[in-house]
Short mmCIF file of C-alpha atoms in Angstrom, two decimals:
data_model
loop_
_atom_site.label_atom_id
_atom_site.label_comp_id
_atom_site.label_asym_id
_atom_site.label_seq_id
_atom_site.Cartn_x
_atom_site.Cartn_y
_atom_site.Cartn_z
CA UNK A 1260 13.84 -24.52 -3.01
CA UNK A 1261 16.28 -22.83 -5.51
CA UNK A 1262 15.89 -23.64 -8.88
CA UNK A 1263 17.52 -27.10 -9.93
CA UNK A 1264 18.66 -25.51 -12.82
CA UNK A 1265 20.78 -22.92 -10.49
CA UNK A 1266 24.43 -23.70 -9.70
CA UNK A 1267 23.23 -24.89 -6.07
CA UNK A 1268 19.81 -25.86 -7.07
CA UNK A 1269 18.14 -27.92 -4.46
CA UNK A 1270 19.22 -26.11 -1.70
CA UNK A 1271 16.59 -24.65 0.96
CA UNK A 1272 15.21 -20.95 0.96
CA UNK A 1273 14.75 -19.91 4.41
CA UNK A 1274 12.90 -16.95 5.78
CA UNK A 1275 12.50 -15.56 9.00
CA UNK A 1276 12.36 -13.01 10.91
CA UNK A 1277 10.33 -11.17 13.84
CA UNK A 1278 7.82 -8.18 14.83
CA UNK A 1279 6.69 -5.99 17.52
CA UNK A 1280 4.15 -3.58 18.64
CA UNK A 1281 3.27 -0.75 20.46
CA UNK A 1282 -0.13 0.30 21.25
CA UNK A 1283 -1.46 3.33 23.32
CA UNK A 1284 -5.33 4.16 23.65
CA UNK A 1285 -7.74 5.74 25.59
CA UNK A 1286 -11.69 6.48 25.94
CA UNK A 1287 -14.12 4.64 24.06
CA UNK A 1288 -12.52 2.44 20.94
CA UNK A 1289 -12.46 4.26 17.57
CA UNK A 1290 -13.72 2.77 14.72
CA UNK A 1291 -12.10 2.37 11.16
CA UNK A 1292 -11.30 4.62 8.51
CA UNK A 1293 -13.99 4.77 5.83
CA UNK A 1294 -11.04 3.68 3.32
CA UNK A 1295 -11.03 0.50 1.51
CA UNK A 1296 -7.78 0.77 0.49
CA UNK A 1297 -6.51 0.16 4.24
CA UNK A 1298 -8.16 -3.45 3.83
CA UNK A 1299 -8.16 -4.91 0.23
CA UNK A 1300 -6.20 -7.59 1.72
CA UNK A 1301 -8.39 -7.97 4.42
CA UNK A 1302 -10.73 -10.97 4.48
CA UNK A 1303 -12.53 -9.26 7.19
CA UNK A 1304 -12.66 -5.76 4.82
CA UNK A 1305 -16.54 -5.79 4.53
CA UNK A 1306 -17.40 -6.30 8.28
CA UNK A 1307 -14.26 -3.10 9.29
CA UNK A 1308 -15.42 -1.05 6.74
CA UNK A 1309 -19.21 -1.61 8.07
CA UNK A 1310 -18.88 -1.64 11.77
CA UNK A 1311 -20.91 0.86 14.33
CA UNK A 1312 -19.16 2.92 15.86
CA UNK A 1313 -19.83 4.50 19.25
CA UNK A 1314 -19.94 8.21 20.08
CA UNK A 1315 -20.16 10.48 23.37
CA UNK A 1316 -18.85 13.57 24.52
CA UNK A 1317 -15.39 12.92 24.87
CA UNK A 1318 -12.28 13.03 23.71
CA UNK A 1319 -10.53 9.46 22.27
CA UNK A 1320 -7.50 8.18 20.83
CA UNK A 1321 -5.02 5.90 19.88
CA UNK A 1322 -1.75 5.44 18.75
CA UNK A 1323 0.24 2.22 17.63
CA UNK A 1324 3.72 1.37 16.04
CA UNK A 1325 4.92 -1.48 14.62
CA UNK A 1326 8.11 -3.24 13.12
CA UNK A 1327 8.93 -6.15 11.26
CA UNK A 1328 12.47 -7.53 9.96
CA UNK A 1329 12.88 -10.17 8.24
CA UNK A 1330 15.89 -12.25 6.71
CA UNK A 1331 15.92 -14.62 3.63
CA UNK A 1332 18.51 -16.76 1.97
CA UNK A 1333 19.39 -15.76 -1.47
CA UNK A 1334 21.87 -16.74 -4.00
CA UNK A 1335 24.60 -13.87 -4.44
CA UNK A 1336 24.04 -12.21 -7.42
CA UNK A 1337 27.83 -11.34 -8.10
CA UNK A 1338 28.72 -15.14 -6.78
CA UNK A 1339 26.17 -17.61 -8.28
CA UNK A 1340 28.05 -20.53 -6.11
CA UNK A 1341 26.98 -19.07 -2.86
CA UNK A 1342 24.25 -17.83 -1.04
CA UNK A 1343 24.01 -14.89 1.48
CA UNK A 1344 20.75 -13.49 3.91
CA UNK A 1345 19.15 -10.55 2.81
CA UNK A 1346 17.64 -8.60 5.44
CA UNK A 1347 14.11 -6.83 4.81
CA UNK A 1348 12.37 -4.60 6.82
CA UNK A 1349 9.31 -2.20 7.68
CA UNK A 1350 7.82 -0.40 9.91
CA UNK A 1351 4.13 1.07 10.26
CA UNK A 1352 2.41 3.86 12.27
CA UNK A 1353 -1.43 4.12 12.89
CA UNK A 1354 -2.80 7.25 14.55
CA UNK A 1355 -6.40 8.17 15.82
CA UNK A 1356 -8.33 10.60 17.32
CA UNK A 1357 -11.97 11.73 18.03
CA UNK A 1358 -13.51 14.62 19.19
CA UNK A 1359 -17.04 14.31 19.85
CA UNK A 1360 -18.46 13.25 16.21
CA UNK A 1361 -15.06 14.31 14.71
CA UNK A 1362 -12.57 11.36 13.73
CA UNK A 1363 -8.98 12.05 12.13
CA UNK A 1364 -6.73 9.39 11.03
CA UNK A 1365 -2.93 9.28 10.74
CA UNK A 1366 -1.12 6.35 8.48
CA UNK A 1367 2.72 5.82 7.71
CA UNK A 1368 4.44 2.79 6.18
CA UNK A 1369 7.99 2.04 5.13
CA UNK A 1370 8.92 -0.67 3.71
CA UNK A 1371 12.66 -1.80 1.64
CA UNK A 1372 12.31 -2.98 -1.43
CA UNK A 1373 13.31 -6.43 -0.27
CA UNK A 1374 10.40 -6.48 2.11
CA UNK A 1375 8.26 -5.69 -1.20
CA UNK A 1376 9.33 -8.76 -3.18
CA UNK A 1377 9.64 -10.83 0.05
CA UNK A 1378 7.08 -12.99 -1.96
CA UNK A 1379 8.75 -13.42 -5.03
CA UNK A 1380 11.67 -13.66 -3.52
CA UNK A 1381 13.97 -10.90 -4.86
CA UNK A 1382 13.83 -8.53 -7.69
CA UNK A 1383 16.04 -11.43 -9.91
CA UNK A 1384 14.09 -14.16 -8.68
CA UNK A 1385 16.22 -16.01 -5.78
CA UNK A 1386 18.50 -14.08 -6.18
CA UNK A 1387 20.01 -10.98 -4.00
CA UNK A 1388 20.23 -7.12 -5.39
CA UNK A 1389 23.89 -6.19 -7.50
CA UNK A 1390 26.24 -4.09 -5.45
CA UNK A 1391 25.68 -1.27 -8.39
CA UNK A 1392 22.24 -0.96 -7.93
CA UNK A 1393 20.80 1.95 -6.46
CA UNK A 1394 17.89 0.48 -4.31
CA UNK A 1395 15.27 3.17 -3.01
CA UNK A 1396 12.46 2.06 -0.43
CA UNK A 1397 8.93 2.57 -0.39
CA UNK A 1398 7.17 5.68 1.71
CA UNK A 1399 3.95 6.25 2.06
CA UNK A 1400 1.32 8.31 3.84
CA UNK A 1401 -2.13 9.26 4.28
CA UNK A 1402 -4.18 11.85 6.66
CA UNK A 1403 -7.97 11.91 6.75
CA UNK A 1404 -11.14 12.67 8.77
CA UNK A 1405 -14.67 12.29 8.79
CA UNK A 1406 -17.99 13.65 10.69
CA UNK A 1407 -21.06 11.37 12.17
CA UNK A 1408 -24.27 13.78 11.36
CA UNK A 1409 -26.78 11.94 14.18
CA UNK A 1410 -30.14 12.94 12.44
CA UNK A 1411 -29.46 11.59 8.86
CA UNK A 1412 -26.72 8.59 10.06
CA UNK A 1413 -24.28 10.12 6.77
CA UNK A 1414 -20.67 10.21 8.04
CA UNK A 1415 -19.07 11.88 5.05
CA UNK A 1416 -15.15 12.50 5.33
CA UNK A 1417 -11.98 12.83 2.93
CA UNK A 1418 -8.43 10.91 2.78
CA UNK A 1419 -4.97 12.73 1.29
CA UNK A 1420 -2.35 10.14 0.73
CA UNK A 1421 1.15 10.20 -0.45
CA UNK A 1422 3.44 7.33 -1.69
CA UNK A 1423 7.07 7.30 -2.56
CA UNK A 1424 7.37 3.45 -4.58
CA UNK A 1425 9.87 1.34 -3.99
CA UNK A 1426 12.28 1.06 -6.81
CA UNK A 1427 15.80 -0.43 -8.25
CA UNK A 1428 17.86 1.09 -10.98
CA UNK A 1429 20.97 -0.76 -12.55
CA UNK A 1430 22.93 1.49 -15.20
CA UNK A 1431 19.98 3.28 -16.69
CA UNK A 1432 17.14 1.20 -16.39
CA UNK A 1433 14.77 2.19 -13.39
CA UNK A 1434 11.85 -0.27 -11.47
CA UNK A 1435 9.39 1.17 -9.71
CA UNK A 1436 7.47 -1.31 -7.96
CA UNK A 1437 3.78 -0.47 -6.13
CA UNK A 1438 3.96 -3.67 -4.96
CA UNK A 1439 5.57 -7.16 -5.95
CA UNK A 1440 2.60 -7.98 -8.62
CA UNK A 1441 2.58 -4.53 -9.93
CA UNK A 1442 6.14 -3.27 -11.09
CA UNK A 1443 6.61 -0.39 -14.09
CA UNK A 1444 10.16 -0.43 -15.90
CA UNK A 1445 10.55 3.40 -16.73
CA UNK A 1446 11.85 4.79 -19.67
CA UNK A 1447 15.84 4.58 -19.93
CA UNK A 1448 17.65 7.15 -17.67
CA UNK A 1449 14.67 8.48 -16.10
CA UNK A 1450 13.75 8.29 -12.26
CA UNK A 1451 10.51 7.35 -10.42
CA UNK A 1452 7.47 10.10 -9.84
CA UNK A 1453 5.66 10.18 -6.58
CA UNK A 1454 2.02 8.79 -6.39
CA UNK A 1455 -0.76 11.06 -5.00
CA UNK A 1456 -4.39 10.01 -3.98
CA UNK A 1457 -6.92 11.68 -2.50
CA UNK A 1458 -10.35 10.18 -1.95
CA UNK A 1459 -13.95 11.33 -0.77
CA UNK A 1460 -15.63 8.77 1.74
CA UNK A 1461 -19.49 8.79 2.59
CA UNK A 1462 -21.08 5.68 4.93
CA UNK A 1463 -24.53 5.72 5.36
CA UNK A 1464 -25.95 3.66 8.66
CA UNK A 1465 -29.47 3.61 7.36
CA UNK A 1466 -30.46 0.70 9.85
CA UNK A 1467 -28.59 -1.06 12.69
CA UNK A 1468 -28.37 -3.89 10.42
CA UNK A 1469 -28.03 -2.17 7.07
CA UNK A 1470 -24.72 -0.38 6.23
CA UNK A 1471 -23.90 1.48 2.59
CA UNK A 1472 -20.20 2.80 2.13
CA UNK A 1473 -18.91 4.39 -1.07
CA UNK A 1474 -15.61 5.76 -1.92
CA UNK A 1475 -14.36 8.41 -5.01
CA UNK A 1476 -10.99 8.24 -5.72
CA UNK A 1477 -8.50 10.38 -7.64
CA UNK A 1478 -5.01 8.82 -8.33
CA UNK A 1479 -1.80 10.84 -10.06
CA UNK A 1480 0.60 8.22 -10.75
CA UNK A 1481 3.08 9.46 -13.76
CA UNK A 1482 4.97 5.83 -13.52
CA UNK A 1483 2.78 3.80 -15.91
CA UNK A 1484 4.71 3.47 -19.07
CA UNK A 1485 3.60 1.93 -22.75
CA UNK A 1486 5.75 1.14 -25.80
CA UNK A 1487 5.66 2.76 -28.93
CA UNK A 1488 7.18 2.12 -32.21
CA UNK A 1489 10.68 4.25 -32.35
CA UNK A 1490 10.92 6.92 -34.96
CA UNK A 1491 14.03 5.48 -36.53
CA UNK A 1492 11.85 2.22 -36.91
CA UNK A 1493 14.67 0.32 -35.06
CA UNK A 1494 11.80 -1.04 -33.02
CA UNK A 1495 10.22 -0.36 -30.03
CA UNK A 1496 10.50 2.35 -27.12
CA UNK A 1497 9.50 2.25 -23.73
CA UNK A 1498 7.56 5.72 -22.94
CA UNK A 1499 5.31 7.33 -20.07
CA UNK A 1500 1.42 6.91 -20.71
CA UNK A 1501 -1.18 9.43 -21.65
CA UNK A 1502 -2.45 11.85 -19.12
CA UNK A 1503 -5.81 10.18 -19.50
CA UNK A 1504 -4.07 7.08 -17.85
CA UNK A 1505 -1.79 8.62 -15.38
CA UNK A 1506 -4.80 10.23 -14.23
CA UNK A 1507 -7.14 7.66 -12.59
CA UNK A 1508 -10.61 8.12 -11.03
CA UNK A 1509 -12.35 5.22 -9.38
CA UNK A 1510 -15.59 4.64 -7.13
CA UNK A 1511 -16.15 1.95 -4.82
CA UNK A 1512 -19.51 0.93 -3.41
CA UNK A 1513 -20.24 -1.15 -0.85
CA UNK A 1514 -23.78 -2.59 0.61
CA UNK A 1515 -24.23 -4.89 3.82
CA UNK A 1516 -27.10 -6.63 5.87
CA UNK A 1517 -26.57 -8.09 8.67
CA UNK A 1518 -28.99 -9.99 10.89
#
């Protein structure tokens, strides 16, 4: 419901919307990427990240595309009295491939920014984007591989990925948004930086039923901001973090039994 506080508070926010998909494979199923950050919102992350896969002699693959609009009523920004459906959409692409031991992986997303804050709803809560604002959606990539060594059950492997964020600017003040929890104001009159990651992956089948997976994780993302006390003491400024933040290493471990 809109706010009853709004000029046509008590009125009904509706979503909806539909998706399809496309899905080509062949030869025995390939497993998951050894990539946690595929699944974090993933109830079933632990048992993907975990699972056996099965190898032969041949040659497998698969390939699948996928869109999804969606529409939402929202109160015009420019007319508060009225309401108008936003449209939000994104598509995904998911591509594998093995040869022999060898697995590569191929990801793209895009998604508008009003897909982003579909949960919110909006970047002004409720309410649609201005007609002056410049609205940029989000890209994002990643290519990786990794190798199953028989005699000591390691698969080791590595993951590049590259994301453009999603972001709104009206007059000079810029949003970048990673997702719609995690949002960065920039400082004034500057424009959004592209996030790189790249990640080495290592899963260890030491049993049938006992599975260790572990992740290291380098992140570039120039977009976090701070603020700092101006220099004219007129208060505070809005300015990009240290390098020691915009710089980000992480590991990720991850041990299951199963029986």
């Amino acid at each position: 419901m809109f706010s009853p506080n709004s000029r046509i508070g008590g009125k009904t926010v509706q979503t909806f919307g539909g998706s399809t998909r496309l899905t080509a494979h062949w030869g025995v199923p390939i497993g998951t990427s050894i990539d946690f950050q595929l699944f974090r919102y993933s109830p079933d992350a632990s048992f993907l990240l975990t699972q056996n896969q099965i190898y032969d002699n041949r040659i497998a693959g698969s390939a699948a595309i996928e869109f999804t609009t969606v529409g939402q009523t929202l109160q015009k920004f420019e007319e508060p009295d009225t309401t108008r459906i936003q449209p939000a959409k994104a598509a995904a692409f998911l591509g594998k491939l093995r040869i022999k031991k060898l697995r590569l992986f191929a990801n793209a997303i895009y998604r508008d920014l009003a897909f982003v804050v579909l949960s919110i709803p909006g970047v002004f809560p409720y309410q649609t984007f201005p007609h002056e604002a410049k609205v940029s959606p989000e890209l994002w990539g990643s290519l990786g591989f990794d190798y199953y060594f028989e005699r000591s059950k390691l698969t080791p492997g590595a993951v590049l990925a590259y994301k453009s964020p999603a972001s709104i600017k009206v007059g000079d003040t810029t949003n970048v948004y990673r997702e719609y929890w995690d949002q960065e104001v920039l400082p004034a009159g500057e424009n959004p930086f592209d996030i790189l990651s790249g990640k080495l992956t290592l899963k260890w089948d030491i049993a049938p039923f006992f599975v260790v997976v572990s992740e290291l994780r380098y992140t570039l993302d120039n977009n976090r901001t701070k603020f700092v006390k101006a220099s004219n003491e007129s208060g505070r400024i809005r300015v990009f973090e240290d390098p020691n933040v915009t710089n980000r290493l992480g590991f990720f471990l991850l041990a299951q039994a199963r029986w």
